[in-house]
Amino acid sequence: MPSEHPQPLFVLVRPQMGENIGAAARAMWNFGLDRMRLVAPRDGWPNPAADAMASGAGRLLDEAMLCPDLPAAVADCSYVFATTARQRELTKPVFSPERAMQVAAEKIAAGETVAVLFGPERAGLENEDIARANAIISVPVNPDFPSLNLAQCVLLTGYEWRRNTGEVAPEVVAAGKSGWASGLEIEKLAEHYEAQLHEAGFFFPETKADNMKVNLRNLWSRMPLTQADVQMLHGIMRQMVRWKRRGG
């Protein structure tokens, strides 16, 4: 049976070689992790090649949960990380391995079930897989050679789970395909809303109008808006004005 020690689930998504599954199990057990899930292994399961590479961690393979697809593998999880060494066009929080495992520890301590996804050896996780995750773990590899062996990635993440101390990189949020909104775009959005809200009589009473406008500007500057966000917010206001002018 898996240990009672609280820990994240390590989910190997469509792993290709049994040897790498065994090596991943060995890496997990090096750091006291023994909750492995396998999503549609290419060469079927069980796999004798995995047993040969596990080297003392065969119990993890015996107890690994075999899942037909990724949704089934994370159905009981409240927070999911996806590991990748490549930049993705998806707007998600992006963590360093150190920070990710710190967040995982905090969530698990609060009673949540956390999973970490690892992709197949050849190309890693697909965007469809990453879209099902809550956040990304970005592995700081050489950009000229980003390919990372499956077991190595598992080892790195397991090490950070075990260590879980020291200075960590700050959390960031990727802007996705549209990119972050510029200062000018934010300014135009603020002007649009201020003008329409003024026409609607929102800034009342007059003695508080200036302070209300400052607070509204501060709201826009405090929000991490992408260009797509700004376009949508402009569209919302335009549609509300059209609706009102048609008589509701």
PDB file of N, CA, C and O in Angstrom, residues 117-185:
ATOM      1  N   LEU A 117       1.799  16.383 -13.560  1.00  0.00           N
ATOM      2  CA  LEU A 117       1.775  15.671 -14.838  1.00  0.00           C
ATOM      3  C   LEU A 117       3.146  15.700 -15.500  1.00  0.00           C
ATOM      4  O   LEU A 117       3.809  16.745 -15.543  1.00  0.00           O
ATOM      5  N   PHE A 118       3.543  14.549 -16.055  1.00  0.00           N
ATOM      6  CA  PHE A 118       4.781  14.433 -16.815  1.00  0.00           C
ATOM      7  C   PHE A 118       4.430  13.845 -18.182  1.00  0.00           C
ATOM      8  O   PHE A 118       3.723  12.843 -18.268  1.00  0.00           O
ATOM      9  N   GLY A 119       4.939  14.464 -19.237  1.00  0.00           N
ATOM     10  CA  GLY A 119       4.559  14.047 -20.580  1.00  0.00           C
ATOM     11  C   GLY A 119       5.409  12.927 -21.144  1.00  0.00           C
ATOM     12  O   GLY A 119       6.412  12.523 -20.550  1.00  0.00           O
ATOM     13  N   PRO A 120       5.008  12.411 -22.312  1.00  0.00           N
ATOM     14  CA  PRO A 120       5.762  11.340 -22.972  1.00  0.00           C
ATOM     15  C   PRO A 120       7.152  11.814 -23.384  1.00  0.00           C
ATOM     16  O   PRO A 120       7.381  13.011 -23.587  1.00  0.00           O
ATOM     17  N   GLU A 121       8.052  10.869 -23.548  1.00  0.00           N
ATOM     18  CA  GLU A 121       9.460  11.177 -23.742  1.00  0.00           C
ATOM     19  C   GLU A 121       9.739  11.997 -24.996  1.00  0.00           C
ATOM     20  O   GLU A 121      10.610  12.871 -24.982  1.00  0.00           O
ATOM     21  N   ARG A 122       9.055  11.723 -26.084  1.00  0.00           N
ATOM     22  CA  ARG A 122       9.428  12.328 -27.364  1.00  0.00           C
ATOM     23  C   ARG A 122       9.152  13.823 -27.415  1.00  0.00           C
ATOM     24  O   ARG A 122      10.004  14.601 -27.850  1.00  0.00           O
ATOM     25  N   ALA A 123       7.986  14.266 -26.986  1.00  0.00           N
ATOM     26  CA  ALA A 123       7.620  15.680 -27.158  1.00  0.00           C
ATOM     27  C   ALA A 123       7.015  16.319 -25.920  1.00  0.00           C
ATOM     28  O   ALA A 123       6.683  17.495 -25.945  1.00  0.00           O
ATOM     29  N   GLY A 124       6.864  15.582 -24.854  1.00  0.00           N
ATOM     30  CA  GLY A 124       6.269  16.161 -23.658  1.00  0.00           C
ATOM     31  C   GLY A 124       4.760  16.269 -23.752  1.00  0.00           C
ATOM     32  O   GLY A 124       4.126  15.719 -24.651  1.00  0.00           O
ATOM     33  N   LEU A 125       4.183  16.984 -22.820  1.00  0.00           N
ATOM     34  CA  LEU A 125       2.736  17.140 -22.765  1.00  0.00           C
ATOM     35  C   LEU A 125       2.221  17.968 -23.936  1.00  0.00           C
ATOM     36  O   LEU A 125       2.860  18.928 -24.366  1.00  0.00           O
ATOM     37  N   GLU A 126       1.040  17.603 -24.429  1.00  0.00           N
ATOM     38  CA  GLU A 126       0.362  18.389 -25.453  1.00  0.00           C
ATOM     39  C   GLU A 126      -0.386  19.533 -24.788  1.00  0.00           C
ATOM     40  O   GLU A 126      -0.691  19.487 -23.589  1.00  0.00           O
ATOM     41  N   ASN A 127      -0.716  20.572 -25.566  1.00  0.00           N
ATOM     42  CA  ASN A 127      -1.489  21.692 -25.015  1.00  0.00           C
ATOM     43  C   ASN A 127      -2.826  21.221 -24.454  1.00  0.00           C
ATOM     44  O   ASN A 127      -3.341  21.789 -23.482  1.00  0.00           O
ATOM     45  N   GLU A 128      -3.409  20.188 -25.070  1.00  0.00           N
ATOM     46  CA  GLU A 128      -4.677  19.649 -24.579  1.00  0.00           C
ATOM     47  C   GLU A 128      -4.519  19.092 -23.161  1.00  0.00           C
ATOM     48  O   GLU A 128      -5.434  19.190 -22.341  1.00  0.00           O
ATOM     49  N   ASP A 129      -3.350  18.505 -22.879  1.00  0.00           N
ATOM     50  CA  ASP A 129      -3.072  18.008 -21.529  1.00  0.00           C
ATOM     51  C   ASP A 129      -2.889  19.175 -20.565  1.00  0.00           C
ATOM     52  O   ASP A 129      -3.462  19.193 -19.463  1.00  0.00           O
ATOM     53  N   ILE A 130      -2.102  20.154 -20.984  1.00  0.00           N
ATOM     54  CA  ILE A 130      -1.783  21.285 -20.119  1.00  0.00           C
ATOM     55  C   ILE A 130      -3.031  22.117 -19.836  1.00  0.00           C
ATOM     56  O   ILE A 130      -3.165  22.707 -18.762  1.00  0.00           O
ATOM     57  N   ALA A 131      -3.966  22.141 -20.783  1.00  0.00           N
ATOM     58  CA  ALA A 131      -5.208  22.896 -20.577  1.00  0.00           C
ATOM     59  C   ALA A 131      -6.011  22.355 -19.398  1.00  0.00           C
ATOM     60  O   ALA A 131      -6.835  23.066 -18.824  1.00  0.00           O
ATOM     61  N   ARG A 132      -5.780  21.098 -19.025  1.00  0.00           N
ATOM     62  CA  ARG A 132      -6.498  20.498 -17.902  1.00  0.00           C
ATOM     63  C   ARG A 132      -5.791  20.755 -16.565  1.00  0.00           C
ATOM     64  O   ARG A 132      -6.287  20.359 -15.514  1.00  0.00           O
ATOM     65  N   ALA A 133      -4.634  21.389 -16.608  1.00  0.00           N
ATOM     66  CA  ALA A 133      -3.883  21.678 -15.393  1.00  0.00           C
ATOM     67  C   ALA A 133      -4.208  23.076 -14.887  1.00  0.00           C
ATOM     68  O   ALA A 133      -4.622  23.951 -15.653  1.00  0.00           O
ATOM     69  N   ASN A 134      -4.005  23.282 -13.600  1.00  0.00           N
ATOM     70  CA  ASN A 134      -4.220  24.591 -13.002  1.00  0.00           C
ATOM     71  C   ASN A 134      -3.012  25.503 -13.147  1.00  0.00           C
ATOM     72  O   ASN A 134      -3.148  26.733 -13.139  1.00  0.00           O
ATOM     73  N   ALA A 135      -1.831  24.905 -13.255  1.00  0.00           N
ATOM     74  CA  ALA A 135      -0.604  25.694 -13.319  1.00  0.00           C
ATOM     75  C   ALA A 135       0.488  24.898 -14.018  1.00  0.00           C
ATOM     76  O   ALA A 135       0.382  23.682 -14.191  1.00  0.00           O
ATOM     77  N   ILE A 136       1.526  25.614 -14.417  1.00  0.00           N
ATOM     78  CA  ILE A 136       2.657  25.022 -15.124  1.00  0.00           C
ATOM     79  C   ILE A 136       3.893  25.053 -14.234  1.00  0.00           C
ATOM     80  O   ILE A 136       4.134  26.035 -13.528  1.00  0.00           O
ATOM     81  N   ILE A 137       4.650  23.970 -14.272  1.00  0.00           N
ATOM     82  CA  ILE A 137       5.992  23.961 -13.701  1.00  0.00           C
ATOM     83  C   ILE A 137       6.962  24.095 -14.863  1.00  0.00           C
ATOM     84  O   ILE A 137       7.023  23.231 -15.734  1.00  0.00           O
ATOM     85  N   SER A 138       7.703  25.191 -14.911  1.00  0.00           N
ATOM     86  CA  SER A 138       8.656  25.431 -15.986  1.00  0.00           C
ATOM     87  C   SER A 138      10.046  25.022 -15.525  1.00  0.00           C
ATOM     88  O   SER A 138      10.597  25.597 -14.591  1.00  0.00           O
ATOM     89  N   VAL A 139      10.596  24.024 -16.185  1.00  0.00           N
ATOM     90  CA  VAL A 139      11.912  23.502 -15.817  1.00  0.00           C
ATOM     91  C   VAL A 139      12.992  24.358 -16.480  1.00  0.00           C
ATOM     92  O   VAL A 139      12.982  24.536 -17.702  1.00  0.00           O
ATOM     93  N   PRO A 140      13.920  24.923 -15.728  1.00  0.00           N
ATOM     94  CA  PRO A 140      14.913  25.850 -16.288  1.00  0.00           C
ATOM     95  C   PRO A 140      16.050  25.129 -17.008  1.00  0.00           C
ATOM     96  O   PRO A 140      17.157  24.978 -16.492  1.00  0.00           O
ATOM     97  N   VAL A 141      15.785  24.679 -18.224  1.00  0.00           N
ATOM     98  CA  VAL A 141      16.784  23.938 -18.989  1.00  0.00           C
ATOM     99  C   VAL A 141      17.461  24.856 -20.014  1.00  0.00           C
ATOM    100  O   VAL A 141      17.039  25.991 -20.240  1.00  0.00           O
ATOM    101  N   ASN A 142      18.491  24.352 -20.641  1.00  0.00           N
ATOM    102  CA  ASN A 142      19.180  25.052 -21.715  1.00  0.00           C
ATOM    103  C   ASN A 142      18.222  25.246 -22.891  1.00  0.00           C
ATOM    104  O   ASN A 142      17.747  24.263 -23.468  1.00  0.00           O
ATOM    105  N   PRO A 143      17.909  26.498 -23.285  1.00  0.00           N
ATOM    106  CA  PRO A 143      16.949  26.714 -24.381  1.00  0.00           C
ATOM    107  C   PRO A 143      17.407  26.124 -25.703  1.00  0.00           C
ATOM    108  O   PRO A 143      16.582  25.846 -26.579  1.00  0.00           O
ATOM    109  N   ASP A 144      18.709  25.907 -25.864  1.00  0.00           N
ATOM    110  CA  ASP A 144      19.216  25.297 -27.092  1.00  0.00           C
ATOM    111  C   ASP A 144      19.099  23.778 -27.071  1.00  0.00           C
ATOM    112  O   ASP A 144      19.318  23.121 -28.094  1.00  0.00           O
ATOM    113  N   PHE A 145      18.786  23.218 -25.890  1.00  0.00           N
ATOM    114  CA  PHE A 145      18.595  21.778 -25.776  1.00  0.00           C
ATOM    115  C   PHE A 145      17.594  21.513 -24.658  1.00  0.00           C
ATOM    116  O   PHE A 145      17.957  21.087 -23.561  1.00  0.00           O
ATOM    117  N   PRO A 146      16.297  21.773 -24.925  1.00  0.00           N
ATOM    118  CA  PRO A 146      15.286  21.687 -23.877  1.00  0.00           C
ATOM    119  C   PRO A 146      14.793  20.284 -23.567  1.00  0.00           C
ATOM    120  O   PRO A 146      14.036  20.098 -22.615  1.00  0.00           O
ATOM    121  N   SER A 147      15.212  19.299 -24.357  1.00  0.00           N
ATOM    122  CA  SER A 147      14.727  17.942 -24.153  1.00  0.00           C
ATOM    123  C   SER A 147      15.187  17.406 -22.803  1.00  0.00           C
ATOM    124  O   SER A 147      16.379  17.400 -22.492  1.00  0.00           O
ATOM    125  N   LEU A 148      14.242  16.960 -22.007  1.00  0.00           N
ATOM    126  CA  LEU A 148      14.539  16.457 -20.669  1.00  0.00           C
ATOM    127  C   LEU A 148      13.975  15.047 -20.548  1.00  0.00           C
ATOM    128  O   LEU A 148      12.799  14.812 -20.821  1.00  0.00           O
ATOM    129  N   ASN A 149      14.806  14.117 -20.158  1.00  0.00           N
ATOM    130  CA  ASN A 149      14.370  12.742 -19.980  1.00  0.00           C
ATOM    131  C   ASN A 149      13.266  12.665 -18.937  1.00  0.00           C
ATOM    132  O   ASN A 149      13.287  13.383 -17.936  1.00  0.00           O
ATOM    133  N   LEU A 150      12.296  11.790 -19.166  1.00  0.00           N
ATOM    134  CA  LEU A 150      11.162  11.653 -18.257  1.00  0.00           C
ATOM    135  C   LEU A 150      11.611  11.414 -16.820  1.00  0.00           C
ATOM    136  O   LEU A 150      11.176  12.102 -15.890  1.00  0.00           O
ATOM    137  N   ALA A 151      12.483  10.448 -16.613  1.00  0.00           N
ATOM    138  CA  ALA A 151      12.926  10.133 -15.262  1.00  0.00           C
ATOM    139  C   ALA A 151      13.694  11.294 -14.631  1.00  0.00           C
ATOM    140  O   ALA A 151      13.601  11.525 -13.427  1.00  0.00           O
ATOM    141  N   GLN A 152      14.444  12.047 -15.460  1.00  0.00           N
ATOM    142  CA  GLN A 152      15.166  13.206 -14.934  1.00  0.00           C
ATOM    143  C   GLN A 152      14.208  14.276 -14.435  1.00  0.00           C
ATOM    144  O   GLN A 152      14.438  14.907 -13.397  1.00  0.00           O
ATOM    145  N   CYS A 153      13.136  14.491 -15.184  1.00  0.00           N
ATOM    146  CA  CYS A 153      12.140  15.491 -14.774  1.00  0.00           C
ATOM    147  C   CYS A 153      11.451  15.066 -13.488  1.00  0.00           C
ATOM    148  O   CYS A 153      11.215  15.878 -12.595  1.00  0.00           O
ATOM    149  N   VAL A 154      11.140  13.779 -13.382  1.00  0.00           N
ATOM    150  CA  VAL A 154      10.545  13.247 -12.155  1.00  0.00           C
ATOM    151  C   VAL A 154      11.516  13.410 -10.991  1.00  0.00           C
ATOM    152  O   VAL A 154      11.133  13.810  -9.887  1.00  0.00           O
ATOM    153  N   LEU A 155      12.797  13.117 -11.243  1.00  0.00           N
ATOM    154  CA  LEU A 155      13.814  13.246 -10.210  1.00  0.00           C
ATOM    155  C   LEU A 155      13.932  14.677  -9.721  1.00  0.00           C
ATOM    156  O   LEU A 155      13.967  14.941  -8.503  1.00  0.00           O
ATOM    157  N   LEU A 156      13.962  15.626 -10.654  1.00  0.00           N
ATOM    158  CA  LEU A 156      14.085  17.032 -10.298  1.00  0.00           C
ATOM    159  C   LEU A 156      12.908  17.486  -9.434  1.00  0.00           C
ATOM    160  O   LEU A 156      13.085  18.158  -8.412  1.00  0.00           O
ATOM    161  N   THR A 157      11.708  17.116  -9.838  1.00  0.00           N
ATOM    162  CA  THR A 157      10.514  17.532  -9.096  1.00  0.00           C
ATOM    163  C   THR A 157      10.462  16.853  -7.728  1.00  0.00           C
ATOM    164  O   THR A 157      10.110  17.489  -6.727  1.00  0.00           O
ATOM    165  N   GLY A 158      10.821  15.575  -7.688  1.00  0.00           N
ATOM    166  CA  GLY A 158      10.859  14.871  -6.410  1.00  0.00           C
ATOM    167  C   GLY A 158      11.859  15.481  -5.457  1.00  0.00           C
ATOM    168  O   GLY A 158      11.613  15.596  -4.245  1.00  0.00           O
ATOM    169  N   TYR A 159      13.009  15.878  -5.989  1.00  0.00           N
ATOM    170  CA  TYR A 159      14.030  16.526  -5.162  1.00  0.00           C
ATOM    171  C   TYR A 159      13.495  17.816  -4.558  1.00  0.00           C
ATOM    172  O   TYR A 159      13.683  18.084  -3.371  1.00  0.00           O
ATOM    173  N   GLU A 160      12.823  18.641  -5.368  1.00  0.00           N
ATOM    174  CA  GLU A 160      12.281  19.900  -4.856  1.00  0.00           C
ATOM    175  C   GLU A 160      11.177  19.649  -3.832  1.00  0.00           C
ATOM    176  O   GLU A 160      11.030  20.411  -2.875  1.00  0.00           O
ATOM    177  N   TRP A 161      10.410  18.594  -4.020  1.00  0.00           N
ATOM    178  CA  TRP A 161       9.412  18.244  -3.008  1.00  0.00           C
ATOM    179  C   TRP A 161      10.098  17.920  -1.689  1.00  0.00           C
ATOM    180  O   TRP A 161       9.687  18.381  -0.623  1.00  0.00           O
ATOM    181  N   ARG A 162      11.150  17.125  -1.761  1.00  0.00           N
ATOM    182  CA  ARG A 162      11.860  16.696  -0.558  1.00  0.00           C
ATOM    183  C   ARG A 162      12.559  17.874   0.119  1.00  0.00           C
ATOM    184  O   ARG A 162      12.555  18.001   1.346  1.00  0.00           O
ATOM    185  N   ARG A 163      13.147  18.720  -0.660  1.00  0.00           N
ATOM    186  CA  ARG A 163      13.893  19.847  -0.115  1.00  0.00           C
ATOM    187  C   ARG A 163      12.951  20.895   0.470  1.00  0.00           C
ATOM    188  O   ARG A 163      12.971  21.186   1.651  1.00  0.00           O
ATOM    189  N   ASN A 164      12.136  21.465  -0.408  1.00  0.00           N
ATOM    190  CA  ASN A 164      11.059  22.372  -0.004  1.00  0.00           C
ATOM    191  C   ASN A 164      11.505  23.447   0.986  1.00  0.00           C
ATOM    192  O   ASN A 164      10.787  23.801   1.916  1.00  0.00           O
ATOM    193  N   THR A 165      12.720  23.944   0.822  1.00  0.00           N
ATOM    194  CA  THR A 165      13.247  25.008   1.678  1.00  0.00           C
ATOM    195  C   THR A 165      14.076  25.941   0.820  1.00  0.00           C
ATOM    196  O   THR A 165      14.372  25.653  -0.332  1.00  0.00           O
ATOM    197  N   GLY A 166      14.475  27.055   1.408  1.00  0.00           N
ATOM    198  CA  GLY A 166      15.363  27.971   0.715  1.00  0.00           C
ATOM    199  C   GLY A 166      14.619  28.994  -0.119  1.00  0.00           C
ATOM    200  O   GLY A 166      13.400  29.007  -0.222  1.00  0.00           O
ATOM    201  N   GLU A 167      15.396  29.859  -0.724  1.00  0.00           N
ATOM    202  CA  GLU A 167      14.840  30.946  -1.513  1.00  0.00           C
ATOM    203  C   GLU A 167      14.262  30.416  -2.822  1.00  0.00           C
ATOM    204  O   GLU A 167      14.860  29.554  -3.475  1.00  0.00           O
ATOM    205  N   VAL A 168      13.099  30.930  -3.205  1.00  0.00           N
ATOM    206  CA  VAL A 168      12.446  30.462  -4.426  1.00  0.00           C
ATOM    207  C   VAL A 168      12.177  31.636  -5.357  1.00  0.00           C
ATOM    208  O   VAL A 168      12.117  32.794  -4.939  1.00  0.00           O
ATOM    209  N   ALA A 169      12.005  31.318  -6.634  1.00  0.00           N
ATOM    210  CA  ALA A 169      11.669  32.349  -7.617  1.00  0.00           C
ATOM    211  C   ALA A 169      10.224  32.786  -7.421  1.00  0.00           C
ATOM    212  O   ALA A 169       9.383  31.999  -6.990  1.00  0.00           O
ATOM    213  N   PRO A 170       9.895  34.026  -7.730  1.00  0.00           N
ATOM    214  CA  PRO A 170       8.520  34.490  -7.560  1.00  0.00           C
ATOM    215  C   PRO A 170       7.579  33.839  -8.556  1.00  0.00           C
ATOM    216  O   PRO A 170       7.987  33.384  -9.622  1.00  0.00           O
ATOM    217  N   GLU A 171       6.314  33.804  -8.212  1.00  0.00           N
ATOM    218  CA  GLU A 171       5.271  33.280  -9.110  1.00  0.00           C
ATOM    219  C   GLU A 171       5.019  34.288 -10.223  1.00  0.00           C
ATOM    220  O   GLU A 171       5.021  35.501  -9.985  1.00  0.00           O
ATOM    221  N   VAL A 172       4.813  33.790 -11.436  1.00  0.00           N
ATOM    222  CA  VAL A 172       4.473  34.646 -12.557  1.00  0.00           C
ATOM    223  C   VAL A 172       3.258  34.067 -13.271  1.00  0.00           C
ATOM    224  O   VAL A 172       2.901  32.911 -13.082  1.00  0.00           O
ATOM    225  N   VAL A 173       2.610  34.884 -14.074  1.00  0.00           N
ATOM    226  CA  VAL A 173       1.477  34.433 -14.882  1.00  0.00           C
ATOM    227  C   VAL A 173       1.780  34.719 -16.341  1.00  0.00           C
ATOM    228  O   VAL A 173       2.074  35.854 -16.707  1.00  0.00           O
ATOM    229  N   ALA A 174       1.760  33.687 -17.167  1.00  0.00           N
ATOM    230  CA  ALA A 174       2.010  33.861 -18.594  1.00  0.00           C
ATOM    231  C   ALA A 174       0.832  34.563 -19.255  1.00  0.00           C
ATOM    232  O   ALA A 174      -0.324  34.318 -18.906  1.00  0.00           O
ATOM    233  N   ALA A 175       1.113  35.434 -20.221  1.00  0.00           N
ATOM    234  CA  ALA A 175       0.057  36.250 -20.829  1.00  0.00           C
ATOM    235  C   ALA A 175      -0.711  35.529 -21.921  1.00  0.00           C
ATOM    236  O   ALA A 175      -1.730  36.013 -22.377  1.00  0.00           O
ATOM    237  N   GLY A 176      -0.247  34.387 -22.358  1.00  0.00           N
ATOM    238  CA  GLY A 176      -0.948  33.674 -23.412  1.00  0.00           C
ATOM    239  C   GLY A 176      -0.672  34.276 -24.785  1.00  0.00           C
ATOM    240  O   GLY A 176       0.221  35.113 -24.968  1.00  0.00           O
ATOM    241  N   LYS A 177      -1.446  33.873 -25.768  1.00  0.00           N
ATOM    242  CA  LYS A 177      -1.184  34.220 -27.167  1.00  0.00           C
ATOM    243  C   LYS A 177      -1.283  35.715 -27.431  1.00  0.00           C
ATOM    244  O   LYS A 177      -0.523  36.262 -28.228  1.00  0.00           O
ATOM    245  N   SER A 178      -2.201  36.410 -26.798  1.00  0.00           N
ATOM    246  CA  SER A 178      -2.433  37.816 -27.129  1.00  0.00           C
ATOM    247  C   SER A 178      -1.372  38.749 -26.563  1.00  0.00           C
ATOM    248  O   SER A 178      -1.173  39.840 -27.059  1.00  0.00           O
ATOM    249  N   GLY A 179      -0.683  38.356 -25.503  1.00  0.00           N
ATOM    250  CA  GLY A 179       0.327  39.216 -24.882  1.00  0.00           C
ATOM    251  C   GLY A 179      -0.305  40.182 -23.891  1.00  0.00           C
ATOM    252  O   GLY A 179      -1.517  40.417 -23.874  1.00  0.00           O
ATOM    253  N   TRP A 180       0.560  40.739 -23.056  1.00  0.00           N
ATOM    254  CA  TRP A 180       0.069  41.685 -22.052  1.00  0.00           C
ATOM    255  C   TRP A 180      -0.358  42.992 -22.700  1.00  0.00           C
ATOM    256  O   TRP A 180       0.215  43.432 -23.701  1.00  0.00           O
ATOM    257  N   ALA A 181      -1.347  43.636 -22.120  1.00  0.00           N
ATOM    258  CA  ALA A 181      -1.809  44.938 -22.607  1.00  0.00           C
ATOM    259  C   ALA A 181      -0.755  45.997 -22.290  1.00  0.00           C
ATOM    260  O   ALA A 181      -0.122  45.967 -21.230  1.00  0.00           O
ATOM    261  N   SER A 182      -0.568  46.952 -23.201  1.00  0.00           N
ATOM    262  CA  SER A 182       0.392  48.037 -22.999  1.00  0.00           C
ATOM    263  C   SER A 182      -0.232  49.124 -22.120  1.00  0.00           C
ATOM    264  O   SER A 182      -1.447  49.156 -21.882  1.00  0.00           O
ATOM    265  N   GLY A 183       0.625  50.043 -21.666  1.00  0.00           N
ATOM    266  CA  GLY A 183       0.130  51.159 -20.868  1.00  0.00           C
ATOM    267  C   GLY A 183      -0.879  51.997 -21.632  1.00  0.00           C
ATOM    268  O   GLY A 183      -1.873  52.471 -21.060  1.00  0.00           O
ATOM    269  N   LEU A 184      -0.640  52.196 -22.947  1.00  0.00           N
ATOM    270  CA  LEU A 184      -1.567  52.972 -23.759  1.00  0.00           C
ATOM    271  C   LEU A 184      -2.913  52.274 -23.869  1.00  0.00           C
ATOM    272  O   LEU A 184      -3.971  52.926 -23.792  1.00  0.00           O
ATOM    273  N   GLU A 185      -2.899  50.954 -24.045  1.00  0.00           N
ATOM    274  CA  GLU A 185      -4.154  50.202 -24.149  1.00  0.00           C
ATOM    275  C   GLU A 185      -4.949  50.270 -22.853  1.00  0.00           C
ATOM    276  O   GLU A 185      -6.189  50.405 -22.867  1.00  0.00           O
TER     277      GLU A 185
END
